[in-house]
Coordinates of C-alpha atoms and ligand atoms in Angstrom, one line a residue:
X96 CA 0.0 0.0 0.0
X97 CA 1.7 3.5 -0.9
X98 CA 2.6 5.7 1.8
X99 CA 0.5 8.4 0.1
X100 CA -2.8 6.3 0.6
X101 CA -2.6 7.0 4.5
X102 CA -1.4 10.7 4.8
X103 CA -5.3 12.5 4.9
X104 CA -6.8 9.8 7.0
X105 CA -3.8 9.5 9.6
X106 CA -4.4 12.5 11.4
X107 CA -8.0 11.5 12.0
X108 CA -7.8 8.6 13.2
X109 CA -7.3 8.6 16.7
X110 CA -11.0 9.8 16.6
X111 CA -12.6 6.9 14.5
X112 CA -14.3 4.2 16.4
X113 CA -15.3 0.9 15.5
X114 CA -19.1 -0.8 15.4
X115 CA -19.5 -1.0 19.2
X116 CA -17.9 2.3 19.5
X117 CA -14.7 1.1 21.4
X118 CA -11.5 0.6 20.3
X119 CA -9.9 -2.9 19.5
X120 CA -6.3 -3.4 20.6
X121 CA -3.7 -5.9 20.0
X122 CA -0.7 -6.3 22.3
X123 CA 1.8 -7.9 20.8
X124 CA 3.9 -9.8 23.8
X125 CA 2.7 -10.9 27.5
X126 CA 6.1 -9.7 29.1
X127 CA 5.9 -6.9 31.6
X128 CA 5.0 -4.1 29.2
X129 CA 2.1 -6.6 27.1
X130 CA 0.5 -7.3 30.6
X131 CA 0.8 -3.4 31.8
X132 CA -1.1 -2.7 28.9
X133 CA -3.7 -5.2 29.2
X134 CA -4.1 -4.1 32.6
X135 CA -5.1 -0.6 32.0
X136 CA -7.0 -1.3 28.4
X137 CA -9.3 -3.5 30.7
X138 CA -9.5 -0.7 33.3
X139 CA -10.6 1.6 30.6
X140 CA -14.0 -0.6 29.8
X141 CA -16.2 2.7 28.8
X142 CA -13.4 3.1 25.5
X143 CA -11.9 0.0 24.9
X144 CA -13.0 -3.5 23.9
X145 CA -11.1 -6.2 26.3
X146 CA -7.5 -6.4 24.4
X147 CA -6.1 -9.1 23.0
X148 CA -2.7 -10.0 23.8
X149 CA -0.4 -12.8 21.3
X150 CA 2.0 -14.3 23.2
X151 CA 4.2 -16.7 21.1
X152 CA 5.8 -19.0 24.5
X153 CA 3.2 -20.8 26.9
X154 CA 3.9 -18.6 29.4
X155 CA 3.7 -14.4 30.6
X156 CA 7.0 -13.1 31.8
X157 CA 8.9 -12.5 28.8
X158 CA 12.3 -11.7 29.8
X159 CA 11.6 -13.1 33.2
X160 CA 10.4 -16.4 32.7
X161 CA 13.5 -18.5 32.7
X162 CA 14.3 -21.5 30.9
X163 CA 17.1 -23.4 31.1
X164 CA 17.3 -24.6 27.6
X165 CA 19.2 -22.4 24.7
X166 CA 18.1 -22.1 20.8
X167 CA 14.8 -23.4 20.5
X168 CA 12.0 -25.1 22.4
X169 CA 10.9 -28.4 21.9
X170 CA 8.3 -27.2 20.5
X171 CA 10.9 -25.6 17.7
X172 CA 9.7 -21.9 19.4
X173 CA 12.9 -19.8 19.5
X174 CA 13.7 -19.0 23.2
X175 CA 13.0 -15.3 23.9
X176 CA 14.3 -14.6 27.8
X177 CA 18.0 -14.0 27.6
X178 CA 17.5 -14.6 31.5
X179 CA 20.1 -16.8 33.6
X180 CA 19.8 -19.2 36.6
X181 CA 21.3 -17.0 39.6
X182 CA 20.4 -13.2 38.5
X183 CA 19.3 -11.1 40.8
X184 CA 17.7 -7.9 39.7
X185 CA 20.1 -4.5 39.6
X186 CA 17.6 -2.3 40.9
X187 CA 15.2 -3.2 44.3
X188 CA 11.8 -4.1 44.1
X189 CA 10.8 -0.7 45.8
X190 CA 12.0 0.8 42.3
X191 CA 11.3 -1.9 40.2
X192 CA 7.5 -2.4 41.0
X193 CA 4.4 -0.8 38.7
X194 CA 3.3 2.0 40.9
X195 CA 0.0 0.7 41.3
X196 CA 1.3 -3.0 42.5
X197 CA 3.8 -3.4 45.0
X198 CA 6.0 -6.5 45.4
X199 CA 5.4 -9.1 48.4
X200 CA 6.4 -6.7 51.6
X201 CA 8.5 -9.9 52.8
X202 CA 10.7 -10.4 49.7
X203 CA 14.3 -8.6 49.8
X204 CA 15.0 -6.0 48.1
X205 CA 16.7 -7.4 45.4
X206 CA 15.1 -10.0 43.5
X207 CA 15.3 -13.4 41.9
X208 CA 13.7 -13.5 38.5
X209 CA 11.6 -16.4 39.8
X210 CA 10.3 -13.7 42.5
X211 CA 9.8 -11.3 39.4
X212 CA 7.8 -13.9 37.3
X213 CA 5.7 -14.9 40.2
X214 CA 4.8 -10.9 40.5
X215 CA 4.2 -10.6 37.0
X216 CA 1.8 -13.9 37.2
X217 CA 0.1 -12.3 40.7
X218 CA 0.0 -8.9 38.4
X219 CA -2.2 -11.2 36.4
X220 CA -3.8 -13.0 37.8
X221 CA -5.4 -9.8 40.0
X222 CA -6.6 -8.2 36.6
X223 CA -7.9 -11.0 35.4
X224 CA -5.4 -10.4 32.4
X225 CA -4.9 -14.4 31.7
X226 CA -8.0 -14.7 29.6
X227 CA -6.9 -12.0 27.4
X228 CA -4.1 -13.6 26.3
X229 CA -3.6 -16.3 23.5
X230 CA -0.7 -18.3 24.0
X231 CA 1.1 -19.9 21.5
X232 CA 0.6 -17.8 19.0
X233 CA 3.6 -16.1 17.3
X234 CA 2.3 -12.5 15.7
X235 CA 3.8 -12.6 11.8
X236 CA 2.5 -9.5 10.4
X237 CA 1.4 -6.4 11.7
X238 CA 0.4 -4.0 8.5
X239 CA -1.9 -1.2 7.9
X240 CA -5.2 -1.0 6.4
X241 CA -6.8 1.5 4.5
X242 CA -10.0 1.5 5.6
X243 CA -11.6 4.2 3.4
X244 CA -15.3 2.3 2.7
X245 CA -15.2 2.2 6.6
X246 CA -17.6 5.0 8.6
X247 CA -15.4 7.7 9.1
X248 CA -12.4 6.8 7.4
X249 CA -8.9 6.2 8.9
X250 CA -6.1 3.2 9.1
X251 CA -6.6 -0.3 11.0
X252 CA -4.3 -2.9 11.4
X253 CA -4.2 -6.5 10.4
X254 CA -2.2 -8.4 12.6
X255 CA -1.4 -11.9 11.0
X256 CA -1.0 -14.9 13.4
X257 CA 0.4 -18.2 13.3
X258 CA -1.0 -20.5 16.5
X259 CA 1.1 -23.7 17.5
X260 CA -1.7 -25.8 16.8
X261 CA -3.9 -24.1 14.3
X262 CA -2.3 -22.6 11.6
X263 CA -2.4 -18.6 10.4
X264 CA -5.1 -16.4 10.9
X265 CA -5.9 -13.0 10.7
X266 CA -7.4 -10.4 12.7
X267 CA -8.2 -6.7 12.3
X268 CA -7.6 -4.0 15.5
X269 CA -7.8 -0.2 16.0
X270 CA -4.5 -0.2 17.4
X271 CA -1.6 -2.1 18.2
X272 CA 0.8 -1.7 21.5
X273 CA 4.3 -3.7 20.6
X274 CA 5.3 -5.2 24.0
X275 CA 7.6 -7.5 21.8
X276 CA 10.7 -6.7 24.3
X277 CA 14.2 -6.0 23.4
X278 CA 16.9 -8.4 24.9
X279 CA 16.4 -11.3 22.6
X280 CA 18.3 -10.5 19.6
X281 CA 21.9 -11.2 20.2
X282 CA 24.7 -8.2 18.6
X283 CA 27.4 -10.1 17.4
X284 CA 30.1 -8.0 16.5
X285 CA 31.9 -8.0 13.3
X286 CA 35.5 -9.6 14.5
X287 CA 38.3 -10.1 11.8
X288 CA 39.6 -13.6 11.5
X289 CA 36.8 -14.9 13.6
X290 CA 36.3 -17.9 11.5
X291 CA 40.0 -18.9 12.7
X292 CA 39.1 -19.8 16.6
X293 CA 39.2 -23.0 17.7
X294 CA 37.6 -22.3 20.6
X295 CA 33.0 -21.8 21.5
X296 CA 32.0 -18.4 20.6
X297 CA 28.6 -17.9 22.4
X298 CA 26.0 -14.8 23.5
X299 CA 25.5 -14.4 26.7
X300 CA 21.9 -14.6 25.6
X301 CA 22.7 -18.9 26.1
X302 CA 24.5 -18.0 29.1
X303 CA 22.8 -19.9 31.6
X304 CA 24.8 -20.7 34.8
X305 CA 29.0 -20.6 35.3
X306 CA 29.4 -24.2 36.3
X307 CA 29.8 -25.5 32.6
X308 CA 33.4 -23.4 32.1
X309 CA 34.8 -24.0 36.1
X310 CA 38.5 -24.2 35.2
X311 CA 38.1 -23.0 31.6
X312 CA 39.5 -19.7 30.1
X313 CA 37.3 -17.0 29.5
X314 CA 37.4 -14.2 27.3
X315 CA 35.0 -12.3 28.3
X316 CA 33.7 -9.3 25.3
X317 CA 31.9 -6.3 27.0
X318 CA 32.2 -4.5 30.5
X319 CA 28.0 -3.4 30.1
X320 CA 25.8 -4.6 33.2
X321 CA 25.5 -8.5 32.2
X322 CA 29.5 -8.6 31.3
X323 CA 30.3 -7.4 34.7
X324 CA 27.5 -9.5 36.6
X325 CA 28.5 -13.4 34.4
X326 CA 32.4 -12.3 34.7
X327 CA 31.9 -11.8 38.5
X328 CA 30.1 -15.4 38.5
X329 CA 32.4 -17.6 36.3
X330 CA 35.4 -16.0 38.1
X331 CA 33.6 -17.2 41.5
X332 CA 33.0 -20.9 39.5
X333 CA 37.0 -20.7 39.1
X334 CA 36.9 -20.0 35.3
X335 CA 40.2 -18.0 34.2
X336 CA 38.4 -15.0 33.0
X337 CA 39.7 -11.8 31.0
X338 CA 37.2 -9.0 30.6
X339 CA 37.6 -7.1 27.4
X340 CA 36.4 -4.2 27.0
X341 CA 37.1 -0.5 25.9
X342 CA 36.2 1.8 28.4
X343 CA 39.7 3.8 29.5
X344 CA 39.1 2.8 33.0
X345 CA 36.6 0.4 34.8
X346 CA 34.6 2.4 38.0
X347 CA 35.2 0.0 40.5
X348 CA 38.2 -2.7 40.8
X349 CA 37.9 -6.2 39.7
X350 CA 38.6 -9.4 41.9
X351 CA 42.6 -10.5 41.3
X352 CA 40.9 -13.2 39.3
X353 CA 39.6 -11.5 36.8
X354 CA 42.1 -9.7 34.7
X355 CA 41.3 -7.2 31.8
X356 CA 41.8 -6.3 28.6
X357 CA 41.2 -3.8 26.0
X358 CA 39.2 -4.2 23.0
X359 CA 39.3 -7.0 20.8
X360 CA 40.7 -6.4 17.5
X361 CA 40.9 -9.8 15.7
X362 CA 41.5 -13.3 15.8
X363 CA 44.8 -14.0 14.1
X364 CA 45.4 -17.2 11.9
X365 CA 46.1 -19.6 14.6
X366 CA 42.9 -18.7 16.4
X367 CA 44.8 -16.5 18.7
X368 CA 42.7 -13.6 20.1
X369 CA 44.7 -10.6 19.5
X370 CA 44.1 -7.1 21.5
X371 CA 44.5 -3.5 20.8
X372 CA 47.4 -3.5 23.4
X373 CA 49.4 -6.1 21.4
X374 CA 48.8 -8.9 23.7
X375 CA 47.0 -12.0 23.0
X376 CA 45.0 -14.7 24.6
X377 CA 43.9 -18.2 23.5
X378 CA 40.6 -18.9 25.9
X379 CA 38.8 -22.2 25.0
X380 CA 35.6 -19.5 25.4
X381 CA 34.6 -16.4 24.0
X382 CA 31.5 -14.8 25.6
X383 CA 30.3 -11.8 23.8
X384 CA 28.7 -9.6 26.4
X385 CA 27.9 -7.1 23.6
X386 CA 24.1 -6.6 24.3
X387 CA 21.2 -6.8 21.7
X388 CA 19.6 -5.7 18.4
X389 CA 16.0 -3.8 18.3
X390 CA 14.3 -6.4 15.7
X391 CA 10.4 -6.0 14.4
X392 CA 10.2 -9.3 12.1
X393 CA 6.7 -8.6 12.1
X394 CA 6.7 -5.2 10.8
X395 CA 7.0 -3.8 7.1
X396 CA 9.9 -0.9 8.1
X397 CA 9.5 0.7 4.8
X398 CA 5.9 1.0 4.3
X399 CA 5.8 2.2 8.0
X400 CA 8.2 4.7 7.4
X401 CA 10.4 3.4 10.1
X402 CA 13.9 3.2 10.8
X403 CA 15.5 0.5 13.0
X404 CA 19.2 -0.1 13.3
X405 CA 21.2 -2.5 15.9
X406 CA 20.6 0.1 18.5
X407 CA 18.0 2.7 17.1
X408 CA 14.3 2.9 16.3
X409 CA 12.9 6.4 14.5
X410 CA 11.3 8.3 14.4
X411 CA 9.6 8.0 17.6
X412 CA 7.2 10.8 19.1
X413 CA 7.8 10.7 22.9
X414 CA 9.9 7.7 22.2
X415 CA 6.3 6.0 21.6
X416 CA 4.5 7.0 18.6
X417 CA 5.6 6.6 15.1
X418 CA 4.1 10.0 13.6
X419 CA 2.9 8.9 10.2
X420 CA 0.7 6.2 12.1
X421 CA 0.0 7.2 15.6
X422 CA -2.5 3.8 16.3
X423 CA 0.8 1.9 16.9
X424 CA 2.5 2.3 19.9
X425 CA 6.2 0.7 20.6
X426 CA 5.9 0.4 24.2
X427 CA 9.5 0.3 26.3
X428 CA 12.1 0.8 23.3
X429 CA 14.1 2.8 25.5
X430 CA 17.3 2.2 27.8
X431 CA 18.7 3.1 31.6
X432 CA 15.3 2.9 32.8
X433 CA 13.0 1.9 35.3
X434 CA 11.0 -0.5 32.9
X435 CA 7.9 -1.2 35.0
X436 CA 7.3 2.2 35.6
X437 CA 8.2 3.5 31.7
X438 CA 5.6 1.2 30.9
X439 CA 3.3 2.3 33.8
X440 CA 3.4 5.7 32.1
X441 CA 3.7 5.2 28.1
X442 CA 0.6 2.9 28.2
X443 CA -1.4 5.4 30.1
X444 CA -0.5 7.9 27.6
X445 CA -1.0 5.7 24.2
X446 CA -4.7 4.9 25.7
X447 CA -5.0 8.9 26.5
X448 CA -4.0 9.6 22.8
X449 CA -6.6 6.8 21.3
X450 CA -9.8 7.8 23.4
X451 CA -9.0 11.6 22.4
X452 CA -8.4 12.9 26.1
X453 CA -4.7 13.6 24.6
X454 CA -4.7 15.6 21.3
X455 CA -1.4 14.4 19.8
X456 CA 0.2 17.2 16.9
X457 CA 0.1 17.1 13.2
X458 CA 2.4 14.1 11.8
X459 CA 4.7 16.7 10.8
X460 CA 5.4 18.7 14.1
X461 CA 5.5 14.9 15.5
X462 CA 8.5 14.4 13.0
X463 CA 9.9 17.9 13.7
X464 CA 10.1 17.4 17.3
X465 CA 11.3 13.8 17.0
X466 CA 14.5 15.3 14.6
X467 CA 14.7 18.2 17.1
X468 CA 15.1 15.7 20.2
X469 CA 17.4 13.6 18.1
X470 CA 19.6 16.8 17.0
X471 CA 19.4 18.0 20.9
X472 CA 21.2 14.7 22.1
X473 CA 23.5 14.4 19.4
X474 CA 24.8 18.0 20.2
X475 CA 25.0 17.0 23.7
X476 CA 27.6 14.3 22.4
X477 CA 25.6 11.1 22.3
X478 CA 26.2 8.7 20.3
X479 CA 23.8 7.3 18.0
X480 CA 23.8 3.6 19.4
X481 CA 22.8 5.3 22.8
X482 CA 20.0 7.4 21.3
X483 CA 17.5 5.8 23.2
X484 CA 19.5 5.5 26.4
X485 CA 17.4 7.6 29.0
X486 CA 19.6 7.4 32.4
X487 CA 18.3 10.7 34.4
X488 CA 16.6 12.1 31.9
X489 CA 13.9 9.8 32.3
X490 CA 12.2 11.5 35.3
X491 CA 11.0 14.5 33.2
X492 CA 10.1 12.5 30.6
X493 CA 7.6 10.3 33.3
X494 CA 6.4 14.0 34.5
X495 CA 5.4 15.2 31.0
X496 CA 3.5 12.0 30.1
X497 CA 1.8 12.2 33.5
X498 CA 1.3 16.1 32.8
X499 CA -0.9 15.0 29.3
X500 CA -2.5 12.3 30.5
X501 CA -3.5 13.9 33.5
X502 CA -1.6 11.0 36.0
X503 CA 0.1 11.3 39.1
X504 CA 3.7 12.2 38.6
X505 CA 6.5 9.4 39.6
X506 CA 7.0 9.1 43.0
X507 CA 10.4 11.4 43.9
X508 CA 11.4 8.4 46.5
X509 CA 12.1 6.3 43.4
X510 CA 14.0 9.1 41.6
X511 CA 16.3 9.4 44.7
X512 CA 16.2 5.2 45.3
X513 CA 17.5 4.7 41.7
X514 CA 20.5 7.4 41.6
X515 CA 21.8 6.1 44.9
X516 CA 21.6 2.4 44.0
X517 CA 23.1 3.1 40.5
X518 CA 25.9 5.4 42.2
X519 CA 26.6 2.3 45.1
X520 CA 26.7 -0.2 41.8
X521 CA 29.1 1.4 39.9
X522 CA 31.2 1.7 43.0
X523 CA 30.8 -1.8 44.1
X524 CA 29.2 -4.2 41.2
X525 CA 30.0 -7.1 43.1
X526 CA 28.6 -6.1 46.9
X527 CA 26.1 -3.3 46.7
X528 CA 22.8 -5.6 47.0
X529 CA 24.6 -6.2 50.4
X530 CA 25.1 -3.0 51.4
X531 CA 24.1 -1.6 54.8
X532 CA 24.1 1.6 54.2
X533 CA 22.0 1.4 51.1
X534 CA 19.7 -0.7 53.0
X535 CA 18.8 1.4 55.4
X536 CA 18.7 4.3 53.0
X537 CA 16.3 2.1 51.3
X538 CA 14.1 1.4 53.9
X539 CA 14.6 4.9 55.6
X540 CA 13.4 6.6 52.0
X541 CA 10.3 4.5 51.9
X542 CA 9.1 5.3 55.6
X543 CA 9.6 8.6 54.9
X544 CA 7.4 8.6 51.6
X545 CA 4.8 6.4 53.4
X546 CA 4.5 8.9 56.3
X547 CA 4.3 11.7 53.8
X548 CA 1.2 9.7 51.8
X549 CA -0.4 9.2 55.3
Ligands
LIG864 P1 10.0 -8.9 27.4 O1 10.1 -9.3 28.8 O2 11.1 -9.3 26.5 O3 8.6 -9.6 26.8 C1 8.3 -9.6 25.4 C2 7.3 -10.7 25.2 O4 6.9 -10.6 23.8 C3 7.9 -12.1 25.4 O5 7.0 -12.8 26.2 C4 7.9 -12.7 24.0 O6 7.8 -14.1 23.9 C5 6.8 -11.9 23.3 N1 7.0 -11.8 21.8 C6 8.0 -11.3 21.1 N2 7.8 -11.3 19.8 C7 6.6 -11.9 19.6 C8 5.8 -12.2 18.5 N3 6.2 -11.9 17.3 N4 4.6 -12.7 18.7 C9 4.1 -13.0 19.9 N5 4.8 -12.8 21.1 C10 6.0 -12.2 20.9 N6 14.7 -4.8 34.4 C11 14.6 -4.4 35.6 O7 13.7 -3.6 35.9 N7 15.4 -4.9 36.6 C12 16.4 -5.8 36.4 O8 17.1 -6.2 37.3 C13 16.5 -6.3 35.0 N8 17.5 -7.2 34.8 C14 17.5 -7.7 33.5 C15 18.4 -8.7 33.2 C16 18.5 -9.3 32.0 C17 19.5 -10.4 31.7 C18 17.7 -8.8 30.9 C19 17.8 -9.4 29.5 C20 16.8 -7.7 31.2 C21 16.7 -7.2 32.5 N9 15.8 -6.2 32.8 C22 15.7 -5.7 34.0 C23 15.0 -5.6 31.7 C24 13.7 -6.4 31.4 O9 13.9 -6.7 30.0 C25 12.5 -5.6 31.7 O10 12.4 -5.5 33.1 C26 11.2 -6.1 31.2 O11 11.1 -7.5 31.5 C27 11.0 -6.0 29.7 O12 9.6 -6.3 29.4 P2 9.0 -6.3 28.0 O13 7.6 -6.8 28.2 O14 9.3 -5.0 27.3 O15 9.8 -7.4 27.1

């Protein structure tokens, strides 16, 4: 379908209703952010039709529901979680939570992800979100339709499904949330000469537990959260580990076991691993810690206008809309966040913008502002793989979705939880769960708030 087809009846659309005079939504993906949308599309009855979420696996969770098995299923489904046996999360459950549901009061602070997947199915299982959801059923397409015989015009969406059991099928919505997540696509960096070592080359996306390389050597590519965290575990399963990575200087200081190196450069003809110090290593395993791709299988990028690279999806109003068809909604595309609550506040807004209590702009002072915000953090010497990296500017993002959608702003306890935590973990990767002083500041902070409230 050309582009042109859609450009009159875009902007309209957010107004156009179906038959029953509520919305249809798909959700594409029962991880945190599918279910956080489910949750409030059900809350909003009066507008919305109950959604329908497609989740490919058997189970909700996404990221954090664990299996131990790598590659595929036995049921041939690739495995989505990139999740291993003894994670716990990097930020506590009083910043972790959706605002609305708290953790288990008696859990630590910091989680397993068996304590986060038994949240997300509690989450659930209080808004009755389970019979929403078809499992098994792996979304294939997702394209628009012109639906210009249809009263009042606009675009709609056929989503294309292919069910374990029974085959494709199609289905039409007003919208479509992607909750598709985006730790599941391993980046494999281009290294020279790789096809000369002798050794495994693996992504920690199989990385499951360290017991498997006790006594091995381990080169390990990437000093980025999960680099740090396996390193710190294989070096404790007595692996020989080198961490290679190019910052000039690591923030904290590394257990005598674990020795580093700088970047990578290439594998040299006997399958030696050569660095851009000069020195070279021969490890039986090389674990690339090099993070993930953003991948939309499902999605036509050029007819949608969109732009997706390893580490970039544009243009994105708000980091949410795509301008030229604001009925699809990428829900938690960003970085250095508090996920739960990101997708506490994006949803809220995307079902603001569809039952017209949020008047979005023209597609083309979307665009504009989408270039300008782009242009903005480029000045300010970001790179363009960490475009959508939000770190602390996050808060004011929450604040102006809240703002339009007329929400409670974020709770400033869980600004002030999550800078100290990140400050204490780039100090101490290794101990800070354990700290003291954090844990009373935790504990202290939350009083505090909860007196406030009272
Ligand atoms: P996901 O959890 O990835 O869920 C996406 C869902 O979509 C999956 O169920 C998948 O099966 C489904 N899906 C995908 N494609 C299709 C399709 N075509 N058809 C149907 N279904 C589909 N966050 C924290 O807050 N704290 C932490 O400590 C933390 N630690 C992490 C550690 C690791 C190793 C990783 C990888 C991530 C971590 N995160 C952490 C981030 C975590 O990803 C988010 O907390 C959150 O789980 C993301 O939720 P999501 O719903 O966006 O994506």
């Amino acid at each position: 379908i050309p582009q042109h087809t859609f450009r009159g009846l875009v902007e309209s659309m957010p107004r156009r209703m179906n038959r029953t005079g509520k919305r249809r939504v798909a959700v594409v993906g029962a991880g945190a952010a599918g279910l956080c949308a489910a949750r409030h599309i059900l809350s909003r009855a009066e507008s919305f039709e109950p959604p329908v979420v497609f989740e490919q696996s058997a189970r909700v969770g996404g990221t954090w529901y664990y299996e131990e098995c790598v590659g595929t299923s036995d049921d041939g489904r690739p495995i989505h979680s990139s999740m291993y046996r003894d994670l716990r999360t990097n930020l506590p459950k009083e910043v972790m939570m959706f605002p609305d549901f708290p953790f288990d009061f008696h859990l630590p602070s910091f989680l397993t992800h068996w304590d986060v997947q038994q949240y997300l199915e509690a989450y659930c299982k209080s808004h009755d979100i389970t019979p929403h959801i078809k499992f098994n059923t792996m979304v294939e397409e997702v394209k628009p339709i012109s639906m210009e015989t249809d009263e009042g015009g606009g675009v709609r969406w056929e989503v294309i499904l292919c069910g374990m059991h029974r085959g494709h099928s199609t289905q039409i919505f007003d919208s479509v949330f992607i909750c598709s997540g985006h730790y599941s696509a391993p980046h494999l960096p281009s290294i020279p000469g790789i096809e000369h070592f002798k050794g495994k080359v693996m992504h920690s996306h199989s990385y499951r537990c360290p017991e498997p390389f006790a006594h091995q050597s381990v080169v390990v590519l990437g000093a980025g959260a999960s680099g740090v965290d396996i390193s710190f575990e294989l070096a404790q399963a007595k692996a020989q580990v080198i961490l290679s990575h190019n910052k000039p200087s690591l923030p904290f200081s590394l257990p005598l076991e674990i020795k580093q190196a700088p970047p990578l450069v290439k594998v040299l003809d006997d399958g030696s691993l050569f660095f851009k110090d000069g020195s070279v290593a021969h490890p039986q395993v090389l674990l690339l810690c090099t993070g993930y791709n953003y991948h939309f299988p499902f999605l036509c990028l050029k007819q949608l206008g969109l732009e997706v690279q390893h580490h970039l999806v544009a243009p994105l109003y708000k980091y949410l809309v795509l301008p030229a068809f604001p009925s699809l909604f990428f829900i938690g595309v960003c970085k250095n966040i508090c996920p739960f609550l990101h997708f506490h506040y994006q949803v809220q807004f995307a079902l603001a913008v569809l039952d017209g209590a949020v008047q979005l702009p023209s597609r083309e002072l979307m665009e504009d502002e989408a270039k300008r915000e782009r242009q903005r953090k480029i000045q300010k010497g970001v790179q363009v793989n960490h475009l959508l990296q939000m770190d602390s500017e996050q808060w004011g993002y929450y604040e102006s979705l809240a703002t339009a959608a007329r929400l409670p702003p974020p709770n400033p306890v869980i600004q002030s939880l999550y800078e100290e935590v990140g400050r204490q973990r780039r100090a101490n990767p290794q101990t800070y769960r354990e700290h003291k002083w954090l844990q009373s500041q935790m504990s202290c902070l939350t009083d505090q708030h909860m007196e406030e409230e009272v």
